[in-house]
Short mmCIF file of C-alpha atoms in Angstrom, two decimals:
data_model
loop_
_atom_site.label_atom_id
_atom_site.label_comp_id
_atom_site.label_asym_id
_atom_site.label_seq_id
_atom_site.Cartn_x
_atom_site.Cartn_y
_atom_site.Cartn_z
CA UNK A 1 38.31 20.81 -67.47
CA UNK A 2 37.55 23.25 -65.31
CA UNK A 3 33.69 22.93 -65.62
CA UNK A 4 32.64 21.47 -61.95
CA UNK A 5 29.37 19.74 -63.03
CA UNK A 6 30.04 15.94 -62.22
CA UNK A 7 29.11 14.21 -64.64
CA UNK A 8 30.55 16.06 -67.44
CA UNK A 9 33.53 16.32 -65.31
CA UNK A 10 33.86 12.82 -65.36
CA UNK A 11 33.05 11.67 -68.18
CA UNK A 12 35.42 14.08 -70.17
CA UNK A 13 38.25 13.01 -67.25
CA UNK A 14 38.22 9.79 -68.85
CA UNK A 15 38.03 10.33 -72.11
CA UNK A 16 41.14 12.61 -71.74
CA UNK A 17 43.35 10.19 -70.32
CA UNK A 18 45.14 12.17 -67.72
CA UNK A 19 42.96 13.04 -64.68
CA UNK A 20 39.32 12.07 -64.24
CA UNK A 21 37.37 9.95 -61.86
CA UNK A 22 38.45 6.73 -62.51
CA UNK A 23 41.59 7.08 -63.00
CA UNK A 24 43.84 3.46 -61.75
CA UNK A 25 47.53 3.94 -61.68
CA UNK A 26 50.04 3.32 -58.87
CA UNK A 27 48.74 4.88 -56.55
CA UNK A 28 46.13 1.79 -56.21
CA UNK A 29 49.80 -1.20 -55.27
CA UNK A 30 51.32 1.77 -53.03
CA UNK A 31 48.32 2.39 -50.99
CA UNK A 32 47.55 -0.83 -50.55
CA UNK A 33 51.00 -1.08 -49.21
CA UNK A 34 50.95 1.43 -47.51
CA UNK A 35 47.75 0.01 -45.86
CA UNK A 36 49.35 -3.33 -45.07
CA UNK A 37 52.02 -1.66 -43.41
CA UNK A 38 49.73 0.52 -41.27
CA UNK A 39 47.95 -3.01 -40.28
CA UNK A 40 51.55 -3.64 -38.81
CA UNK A 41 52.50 -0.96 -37.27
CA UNK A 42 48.91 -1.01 -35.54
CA UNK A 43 49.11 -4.49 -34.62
CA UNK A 44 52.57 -3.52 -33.11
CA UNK A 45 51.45 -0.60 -31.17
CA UNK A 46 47.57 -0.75 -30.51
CA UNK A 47 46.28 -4.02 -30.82
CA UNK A 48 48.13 -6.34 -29.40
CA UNK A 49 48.88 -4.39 -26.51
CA UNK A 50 45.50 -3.08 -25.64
CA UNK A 51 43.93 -6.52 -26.19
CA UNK A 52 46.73 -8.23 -23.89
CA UNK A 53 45.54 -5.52 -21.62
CA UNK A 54 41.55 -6.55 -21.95
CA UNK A 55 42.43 -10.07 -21.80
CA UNK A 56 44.48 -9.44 -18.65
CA UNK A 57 41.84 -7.93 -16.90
CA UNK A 58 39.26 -10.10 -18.24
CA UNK A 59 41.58 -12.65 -16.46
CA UNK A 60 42.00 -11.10 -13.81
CA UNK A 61 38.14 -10.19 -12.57
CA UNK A 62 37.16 -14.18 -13.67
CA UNK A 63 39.74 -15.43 -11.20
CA UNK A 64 39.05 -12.90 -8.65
CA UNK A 65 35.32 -13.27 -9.40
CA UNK A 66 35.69 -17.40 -8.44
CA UNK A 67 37.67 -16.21 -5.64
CA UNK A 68 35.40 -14.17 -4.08
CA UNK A 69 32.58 -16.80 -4.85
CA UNK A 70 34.60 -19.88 -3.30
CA UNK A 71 34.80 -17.18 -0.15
CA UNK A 72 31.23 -16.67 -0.15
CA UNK A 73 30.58 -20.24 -0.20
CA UNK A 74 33.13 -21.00 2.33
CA UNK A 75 31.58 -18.20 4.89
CA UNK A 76 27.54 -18.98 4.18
CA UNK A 77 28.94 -23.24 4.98
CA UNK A 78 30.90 -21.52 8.18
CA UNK A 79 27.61 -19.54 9.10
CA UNK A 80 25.37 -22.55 8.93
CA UNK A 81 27.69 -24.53 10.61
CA UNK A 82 28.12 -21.87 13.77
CA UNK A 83 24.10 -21.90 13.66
CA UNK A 84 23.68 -25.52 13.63
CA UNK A 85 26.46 -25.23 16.46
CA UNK A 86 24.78 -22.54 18.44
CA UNK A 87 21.51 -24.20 18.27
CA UNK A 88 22.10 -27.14 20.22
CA UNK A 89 24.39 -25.35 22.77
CA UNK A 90 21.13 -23.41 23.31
CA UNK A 91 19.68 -26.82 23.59
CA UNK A 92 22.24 -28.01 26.01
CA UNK A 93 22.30 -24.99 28.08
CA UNK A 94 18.29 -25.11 28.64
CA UNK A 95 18.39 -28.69 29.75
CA UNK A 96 21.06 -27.84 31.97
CA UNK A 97 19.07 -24.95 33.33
CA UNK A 98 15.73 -27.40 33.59
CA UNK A 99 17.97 -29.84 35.36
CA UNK A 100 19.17 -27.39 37.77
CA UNK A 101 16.18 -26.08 38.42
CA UNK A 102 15.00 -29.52 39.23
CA UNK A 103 17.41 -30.17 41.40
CA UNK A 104 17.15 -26.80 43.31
CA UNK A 105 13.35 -27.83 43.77
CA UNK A 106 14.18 -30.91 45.51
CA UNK A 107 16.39 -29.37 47.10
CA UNK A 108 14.25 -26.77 48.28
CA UNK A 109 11.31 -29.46 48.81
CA UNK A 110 13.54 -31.27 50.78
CA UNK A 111 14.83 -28.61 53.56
CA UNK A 112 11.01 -27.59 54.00
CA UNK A 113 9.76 -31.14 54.79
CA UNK A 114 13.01 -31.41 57.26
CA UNK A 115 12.46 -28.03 58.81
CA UNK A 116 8.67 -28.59 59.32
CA UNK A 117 9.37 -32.22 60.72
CA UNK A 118 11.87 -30.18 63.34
CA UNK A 119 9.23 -27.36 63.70
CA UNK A 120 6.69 -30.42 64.84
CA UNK A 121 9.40 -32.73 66.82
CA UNK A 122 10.30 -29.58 68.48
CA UNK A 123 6.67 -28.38 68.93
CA UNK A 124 5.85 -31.35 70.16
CA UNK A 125 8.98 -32.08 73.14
CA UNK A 126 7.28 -28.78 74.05
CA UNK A 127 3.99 -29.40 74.50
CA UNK A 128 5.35 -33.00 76.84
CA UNK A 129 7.59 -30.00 78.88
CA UNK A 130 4.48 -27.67 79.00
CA UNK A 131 2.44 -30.82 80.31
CA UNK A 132 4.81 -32.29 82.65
CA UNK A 133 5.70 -28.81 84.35
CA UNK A 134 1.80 -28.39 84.41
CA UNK A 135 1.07 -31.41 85.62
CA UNK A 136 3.90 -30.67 87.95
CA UNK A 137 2.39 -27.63 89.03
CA UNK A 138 -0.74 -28.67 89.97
CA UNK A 139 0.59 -31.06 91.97
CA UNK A 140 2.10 -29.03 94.02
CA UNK A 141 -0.86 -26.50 93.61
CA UNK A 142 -2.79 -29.62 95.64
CA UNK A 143 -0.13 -29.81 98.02
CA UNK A 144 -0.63 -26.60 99.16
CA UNK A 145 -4.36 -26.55 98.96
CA UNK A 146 -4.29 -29.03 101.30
CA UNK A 147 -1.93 -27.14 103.77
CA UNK A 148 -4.00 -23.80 102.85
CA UNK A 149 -7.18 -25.59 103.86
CA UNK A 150 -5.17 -26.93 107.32
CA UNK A 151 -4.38 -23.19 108.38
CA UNK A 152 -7.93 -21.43 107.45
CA UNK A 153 -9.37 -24.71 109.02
CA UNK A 154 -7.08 -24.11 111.75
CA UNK A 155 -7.68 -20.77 111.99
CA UNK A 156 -11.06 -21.33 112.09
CA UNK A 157 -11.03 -23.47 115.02
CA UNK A 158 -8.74 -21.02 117.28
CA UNK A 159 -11.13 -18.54 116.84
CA UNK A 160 -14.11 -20.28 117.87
CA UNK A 161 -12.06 -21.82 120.82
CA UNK B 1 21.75 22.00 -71.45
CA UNK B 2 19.69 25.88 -70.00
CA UNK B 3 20.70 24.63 -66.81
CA UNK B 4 24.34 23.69 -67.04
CA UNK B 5 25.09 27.15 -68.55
CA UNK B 6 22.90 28.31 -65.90
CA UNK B 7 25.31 26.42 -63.91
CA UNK B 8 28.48 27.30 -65.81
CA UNK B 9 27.76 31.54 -65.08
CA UNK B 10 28.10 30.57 -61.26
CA UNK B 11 31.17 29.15 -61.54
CA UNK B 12 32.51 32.32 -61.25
CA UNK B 13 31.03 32.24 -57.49
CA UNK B 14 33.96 33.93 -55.44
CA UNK B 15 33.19 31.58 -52.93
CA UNK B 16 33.70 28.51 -53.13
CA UNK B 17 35.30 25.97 -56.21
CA UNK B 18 34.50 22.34 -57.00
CA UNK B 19 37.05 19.93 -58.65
CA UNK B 20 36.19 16.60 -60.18
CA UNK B 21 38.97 14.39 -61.00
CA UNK B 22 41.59 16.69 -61.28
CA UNK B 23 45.00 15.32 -59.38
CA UNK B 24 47.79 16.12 -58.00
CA UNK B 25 50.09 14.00 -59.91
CA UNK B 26 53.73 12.89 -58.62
CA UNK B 27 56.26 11.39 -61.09
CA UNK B 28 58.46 8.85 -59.66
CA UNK B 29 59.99 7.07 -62.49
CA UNK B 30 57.73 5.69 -64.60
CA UNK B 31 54.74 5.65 -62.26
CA UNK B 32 52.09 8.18 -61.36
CA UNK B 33 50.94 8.93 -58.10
CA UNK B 34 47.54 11.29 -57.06
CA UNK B 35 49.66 12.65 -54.51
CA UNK B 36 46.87 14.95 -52.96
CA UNK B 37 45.40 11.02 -51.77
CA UNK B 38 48.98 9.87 -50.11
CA UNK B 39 49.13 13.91 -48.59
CA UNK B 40 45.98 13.01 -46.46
CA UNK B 41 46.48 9.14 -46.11
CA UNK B 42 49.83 10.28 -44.39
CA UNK B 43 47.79 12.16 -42.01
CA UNK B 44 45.31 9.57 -41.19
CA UNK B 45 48.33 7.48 -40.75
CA UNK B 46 49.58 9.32 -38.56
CA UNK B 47 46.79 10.68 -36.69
CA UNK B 48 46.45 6.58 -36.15
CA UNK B 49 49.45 5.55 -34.69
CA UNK B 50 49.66 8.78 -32.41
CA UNK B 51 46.59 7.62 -30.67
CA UNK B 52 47.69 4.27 -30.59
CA UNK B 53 51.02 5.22 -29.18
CA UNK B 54 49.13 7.70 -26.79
CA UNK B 55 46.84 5.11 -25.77
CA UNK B 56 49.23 2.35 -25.17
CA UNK B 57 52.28 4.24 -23.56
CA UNK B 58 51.21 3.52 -20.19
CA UNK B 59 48.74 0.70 -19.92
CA UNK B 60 46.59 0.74 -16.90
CA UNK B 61 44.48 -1.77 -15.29
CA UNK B 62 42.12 0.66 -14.64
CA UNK B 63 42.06 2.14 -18.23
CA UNK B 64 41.26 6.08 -18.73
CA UNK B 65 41.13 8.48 -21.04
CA UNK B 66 43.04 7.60 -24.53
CA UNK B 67 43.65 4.16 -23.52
CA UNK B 68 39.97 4.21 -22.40
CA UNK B 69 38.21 4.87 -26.02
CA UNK B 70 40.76 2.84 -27.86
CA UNK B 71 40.41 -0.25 -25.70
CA UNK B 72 36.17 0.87 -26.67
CA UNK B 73 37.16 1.05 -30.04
CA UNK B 74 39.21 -2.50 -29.61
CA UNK B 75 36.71 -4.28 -28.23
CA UNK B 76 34.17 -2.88 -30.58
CA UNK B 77 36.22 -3.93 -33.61
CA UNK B 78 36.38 -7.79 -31.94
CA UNK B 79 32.66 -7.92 -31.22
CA UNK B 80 32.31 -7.24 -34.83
CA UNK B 81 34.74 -10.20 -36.37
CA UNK B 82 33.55 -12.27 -33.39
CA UNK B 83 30.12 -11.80 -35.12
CA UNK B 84 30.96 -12.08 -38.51
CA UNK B 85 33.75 -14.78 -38.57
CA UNK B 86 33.01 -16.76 -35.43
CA UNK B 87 34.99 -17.07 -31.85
CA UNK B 88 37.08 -19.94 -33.08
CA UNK B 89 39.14 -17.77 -36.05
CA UNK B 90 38.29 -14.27 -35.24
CA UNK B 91 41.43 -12.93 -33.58
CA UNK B 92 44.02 -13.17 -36.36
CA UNK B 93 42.16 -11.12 -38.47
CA UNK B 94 41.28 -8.64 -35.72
CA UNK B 95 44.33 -6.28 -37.05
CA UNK B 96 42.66 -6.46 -40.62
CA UNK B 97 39.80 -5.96 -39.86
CA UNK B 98 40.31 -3.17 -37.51
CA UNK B 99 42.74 -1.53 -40.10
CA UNK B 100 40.12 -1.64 -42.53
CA UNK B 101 37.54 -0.01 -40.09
CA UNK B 102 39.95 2.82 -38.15
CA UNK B 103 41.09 3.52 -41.77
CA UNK B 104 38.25 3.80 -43.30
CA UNK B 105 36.28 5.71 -40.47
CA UNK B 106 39.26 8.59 -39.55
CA UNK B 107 39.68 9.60 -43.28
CA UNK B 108 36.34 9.61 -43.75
CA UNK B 109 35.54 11.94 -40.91
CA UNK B 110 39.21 13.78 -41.24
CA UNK B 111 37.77 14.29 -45.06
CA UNK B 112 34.74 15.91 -43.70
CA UNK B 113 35.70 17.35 -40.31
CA UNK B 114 38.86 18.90 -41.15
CA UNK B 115 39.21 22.14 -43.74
CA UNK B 116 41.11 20.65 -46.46
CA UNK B 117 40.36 22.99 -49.10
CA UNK B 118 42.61 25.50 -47.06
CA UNK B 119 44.99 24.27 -47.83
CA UNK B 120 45.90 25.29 -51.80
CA UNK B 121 47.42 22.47 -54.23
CA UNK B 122 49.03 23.41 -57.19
CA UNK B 123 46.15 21.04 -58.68
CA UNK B 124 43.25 18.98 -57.13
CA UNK B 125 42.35 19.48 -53.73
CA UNK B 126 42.99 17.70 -50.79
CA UNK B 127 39.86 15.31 -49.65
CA UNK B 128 39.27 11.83 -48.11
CA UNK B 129 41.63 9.42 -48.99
CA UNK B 130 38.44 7.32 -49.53
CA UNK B 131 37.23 9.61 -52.29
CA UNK B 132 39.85 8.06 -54.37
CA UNK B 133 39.26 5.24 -56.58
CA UNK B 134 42.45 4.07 -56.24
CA UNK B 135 42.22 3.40 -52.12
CA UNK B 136 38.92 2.20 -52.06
CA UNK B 137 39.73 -0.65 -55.03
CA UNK B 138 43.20 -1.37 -52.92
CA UNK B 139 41.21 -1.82 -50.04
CA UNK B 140 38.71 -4.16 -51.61
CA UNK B 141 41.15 -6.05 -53.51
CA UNK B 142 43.16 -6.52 -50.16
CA UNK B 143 39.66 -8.22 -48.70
CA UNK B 144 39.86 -10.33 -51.63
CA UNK B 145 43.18 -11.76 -51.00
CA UNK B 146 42.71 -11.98 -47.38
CA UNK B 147 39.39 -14.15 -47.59
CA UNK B 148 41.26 -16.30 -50.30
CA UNK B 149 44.07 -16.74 -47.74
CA UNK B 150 41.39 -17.18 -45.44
CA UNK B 151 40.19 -20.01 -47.32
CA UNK B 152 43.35 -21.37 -48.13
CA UNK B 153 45.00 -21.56 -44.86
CA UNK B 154 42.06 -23.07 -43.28
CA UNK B 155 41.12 -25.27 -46.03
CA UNK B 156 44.21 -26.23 -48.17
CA UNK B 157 42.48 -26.50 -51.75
CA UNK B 158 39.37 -27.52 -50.06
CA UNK B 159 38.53 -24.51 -50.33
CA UNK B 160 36.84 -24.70 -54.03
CA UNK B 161 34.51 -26.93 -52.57
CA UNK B 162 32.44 -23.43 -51.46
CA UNK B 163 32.27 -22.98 -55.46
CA UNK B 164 30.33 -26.00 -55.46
CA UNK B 165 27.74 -25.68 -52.13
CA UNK B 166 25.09 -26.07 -51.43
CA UNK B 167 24.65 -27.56 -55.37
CA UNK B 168 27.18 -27.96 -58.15
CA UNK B 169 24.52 -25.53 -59.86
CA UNK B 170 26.29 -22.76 -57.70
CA UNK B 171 29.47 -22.66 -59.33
CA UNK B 172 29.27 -19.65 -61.79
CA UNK B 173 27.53 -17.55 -59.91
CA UNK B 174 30.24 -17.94 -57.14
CA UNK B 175 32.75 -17.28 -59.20
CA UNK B 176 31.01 -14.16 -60.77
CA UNK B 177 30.75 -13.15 -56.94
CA UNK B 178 34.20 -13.44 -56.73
CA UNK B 179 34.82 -10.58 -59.00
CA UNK B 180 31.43 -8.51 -57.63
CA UNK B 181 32.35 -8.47 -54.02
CA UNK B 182 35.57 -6.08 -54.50
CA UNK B 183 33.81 -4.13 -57.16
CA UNK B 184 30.75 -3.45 -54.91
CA UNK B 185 32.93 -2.67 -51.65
CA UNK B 186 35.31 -0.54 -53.82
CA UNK B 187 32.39 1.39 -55.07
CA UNK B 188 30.05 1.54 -52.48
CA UNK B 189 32.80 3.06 -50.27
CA UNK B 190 34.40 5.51 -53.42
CA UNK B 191 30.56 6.30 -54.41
CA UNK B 192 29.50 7.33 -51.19
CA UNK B 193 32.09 9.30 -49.55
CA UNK B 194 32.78 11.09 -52.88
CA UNK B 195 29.15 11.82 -53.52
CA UNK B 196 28.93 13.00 -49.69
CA UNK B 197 31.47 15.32 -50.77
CA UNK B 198 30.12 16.64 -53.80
CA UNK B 199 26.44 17.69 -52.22
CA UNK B 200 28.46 19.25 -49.54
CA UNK B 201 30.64 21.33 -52.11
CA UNK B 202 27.50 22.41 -54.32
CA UNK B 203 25.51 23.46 -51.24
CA UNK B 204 28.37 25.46 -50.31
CA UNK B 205 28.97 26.62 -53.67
CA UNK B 206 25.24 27.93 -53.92
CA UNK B 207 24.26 28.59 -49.99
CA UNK B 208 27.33 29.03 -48.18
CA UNK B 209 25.82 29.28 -44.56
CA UNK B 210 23.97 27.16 -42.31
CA UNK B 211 22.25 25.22 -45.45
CA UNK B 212 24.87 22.73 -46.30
CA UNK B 213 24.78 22.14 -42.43
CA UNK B 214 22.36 19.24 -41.93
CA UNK B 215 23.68 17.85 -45.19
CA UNK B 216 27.44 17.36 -43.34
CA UNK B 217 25.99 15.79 -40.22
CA UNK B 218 24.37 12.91 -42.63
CA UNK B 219 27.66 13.28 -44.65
CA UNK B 220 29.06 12.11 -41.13
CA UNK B 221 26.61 9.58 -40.24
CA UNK B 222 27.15 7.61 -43.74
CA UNK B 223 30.74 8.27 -43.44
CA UNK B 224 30.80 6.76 -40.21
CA UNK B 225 28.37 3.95 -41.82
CA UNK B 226 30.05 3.52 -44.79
CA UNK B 227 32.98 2.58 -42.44
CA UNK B 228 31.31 -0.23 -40.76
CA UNK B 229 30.01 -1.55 -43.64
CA UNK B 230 33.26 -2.02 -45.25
CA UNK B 231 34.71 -3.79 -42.35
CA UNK B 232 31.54 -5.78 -41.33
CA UNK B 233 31.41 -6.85 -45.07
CA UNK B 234 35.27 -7.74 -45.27
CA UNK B 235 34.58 -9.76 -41.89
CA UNK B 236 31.53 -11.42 -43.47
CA UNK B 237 33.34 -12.71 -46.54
CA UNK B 238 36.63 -13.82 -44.47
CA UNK B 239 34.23 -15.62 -42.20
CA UNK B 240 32.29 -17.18 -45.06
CA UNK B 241 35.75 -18.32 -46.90
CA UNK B 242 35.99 -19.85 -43.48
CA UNK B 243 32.82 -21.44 -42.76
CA UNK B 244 32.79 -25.24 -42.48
CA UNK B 245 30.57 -27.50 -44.40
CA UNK B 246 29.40 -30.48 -42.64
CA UNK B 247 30.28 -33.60 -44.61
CA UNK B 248 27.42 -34.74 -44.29
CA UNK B 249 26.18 -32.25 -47.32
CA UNK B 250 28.50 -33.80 -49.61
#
């Protein structure tokens, strides 16, 4: 048997009886033992701890995952709501400005008619003053004509006397 | 019969040596063991539960290194019984399952990563675990039990109503299937991984540099298949023991 060449290597294996190929005995119940006992101790030691550990964290990011979604949902609702909020105080604040500009304008409107009625009453107690003391001063501007006309005629008649 | 003497005045190669079926045999009582199968099984074993240990001593929320590419290797092992056997009844038979997988996959690559042949054996040679016919036929005769539990627990004795669906026709050829299924996962999984072996060994016997290279990557790549199949196809008949009929049918 210690030709290499397979086939006739196994063929004569079998036909010897001890050694060969195919050759069942007891080491086919105490490896599969052995196996099952390997599928233990890994079960014990690598995969029920490891896939407690991926289950964990697969736990773990779906909760945080919702979390963080139910957060994003509760901020975008907050935003619209501030915006929705924001928009009519804008709203608000520009009727408040039209009103008060309104009112200014009357205001304003207001003091100018007044003033220019005062401007006119005043203008016009002035222009009675300026015509009374005018008046008044041609009155007396007669008066004294009339003696100025007395003296040259006066005169007049001394010198020719 | 040119050729195998051809063959036969190589032998003498100072390189390299091939064994076929030649064991180390242990003698505990009555029994025999191929003890050059438990020597690396141990190892993969071991090699296991260190990572596991490494990767689970301090469990992060954050996970990095170890625990990183075992919680990969975790998750990868549920998407796959998730797919075969369904979200309802996948996760007790995630351990199997992944057992079958991790098992299969780190003594396929330990057999073809790691030197073995350094190390001498009074007889045989140290390889794969899954080069043995005795492990791969445990391991498929374990699938067989665990989708007849499969079918059992869920089912009570329902469960020889699958014999009989879709037709009543059915029922020989799923009980001939019954006996296929671990002899085509047994051999499938011995075939390949010792064959992988074997190419490697006679390139190496008759080029030993750089040649046999390209033939050990592929050696990896089916190793690494060969791995998935075996657990995809162990998923695949659990979930099918499984499967619900709709009453309707009946």
């Amino acid at each position: 048997m210690i030709h290499w060449t397979v086939l006739l290597a196994a063929e004569a294996a079998a036909s010897e009886g001890g050694g060969g190929l195919f050759d069942l005995d007891a080491t086919l119940p105490l490896m599969a033992i052995q196996f099952l006992l390997l599928m233990v101790a890994l079960n014990a030691v690598f995969y029920k701890p490891l896939g407690k550990s991926i289950d964990d964290r697969d736990n773990y990011i779906r909760t945080t995952q919702a979390e963080a979604k139910e957060r994003l949902e509760q901020t975008k609702r907050l935003t619209q709501q501030y915006e929705t909020e924001l928009a009519s105080t804008r709203r608000q604040s520009q009727a408040v400005i039209a009103e008060a500009q309104a009112a200014a304008q009357k205001i304003a409107a207001e003091r100018v008619a007044q003033a220019q009625q005062e401007a006119q009453a005043q203008r016009e107690q002035v222009q009675v003053e300026l015509d009374q003391q005018k008046a008044e001063a041609l009155a007396s501007l007669e008066q004294q004509v009339g003696a100025l006309s007395q003296q040259i005629l006066d005169k007049l008649l001394e010198a020719k006397a | 019969m040119d050729m195998l003497n051809d063959l036969i005045t190589i032998q003498h190669f100072p390189l390299a040596e091939l064994e076929v079926g030649h064991h180390l045999y242990w003698q505990i009582g009555s029994l025999k063991l191929h003890g050059q199968v438990f020597l690396t099984s141990w190892f993969v074993i071991a090699a296991l539960v260190t990572i596991s240990v490494l990767a689970t001593r301090n469990v992060q929320m954050v996970p990095s290194g170890v625990q990183n590419l075992m919680e990969y290797a975790l998750e990868f092992i549920r998407d796959l019984a998730k797919g075969q056997i369904g979200e309802k009844d996948y996760r007790p038979w995630v351990p199997f399952i992944g057992t079958l997988f991790l098992f299969i996959f780190v003594s396929n690559w330990g057999g073809a990563l790691i030197p073995w042949k350094l190390v001498a054996l009074p007889e045989g040679e140290l390889a794969a675990p899954t080069s043995d016919i005795n492990t791969t036929v445990a391991l498929a005769l374990l699938t067989s039990l665990a989708y007849f539990y499969a079918g059992f627990s869920k089912k009570g004795l329902g469960y020889f109503g699958n014999y009989v669906q879709p037709v009543a026709f059915m029922l020989p050829f799923k009980i001939i299937e019954d006996f296929t299924k671990p002899l085509s996962l047994s051999f499938r999984l011995f075939g390949n991984i010792l064959a992988d072996e074997l190419v490697v060994g006679v390139l190496v016997l008759l080029v030993p540099l750089f040649v046999p290279l390209p033939v050990m990557a592929l050696g990896l790549f089916t190793s690494a298949i060969q791995a998935l199949i075996f657990a995809t196809l162990a998923a695949a008949y659990i979930g099918e023991a499984m499967e619900e009929h709709g009453e309707e049918h009946e």
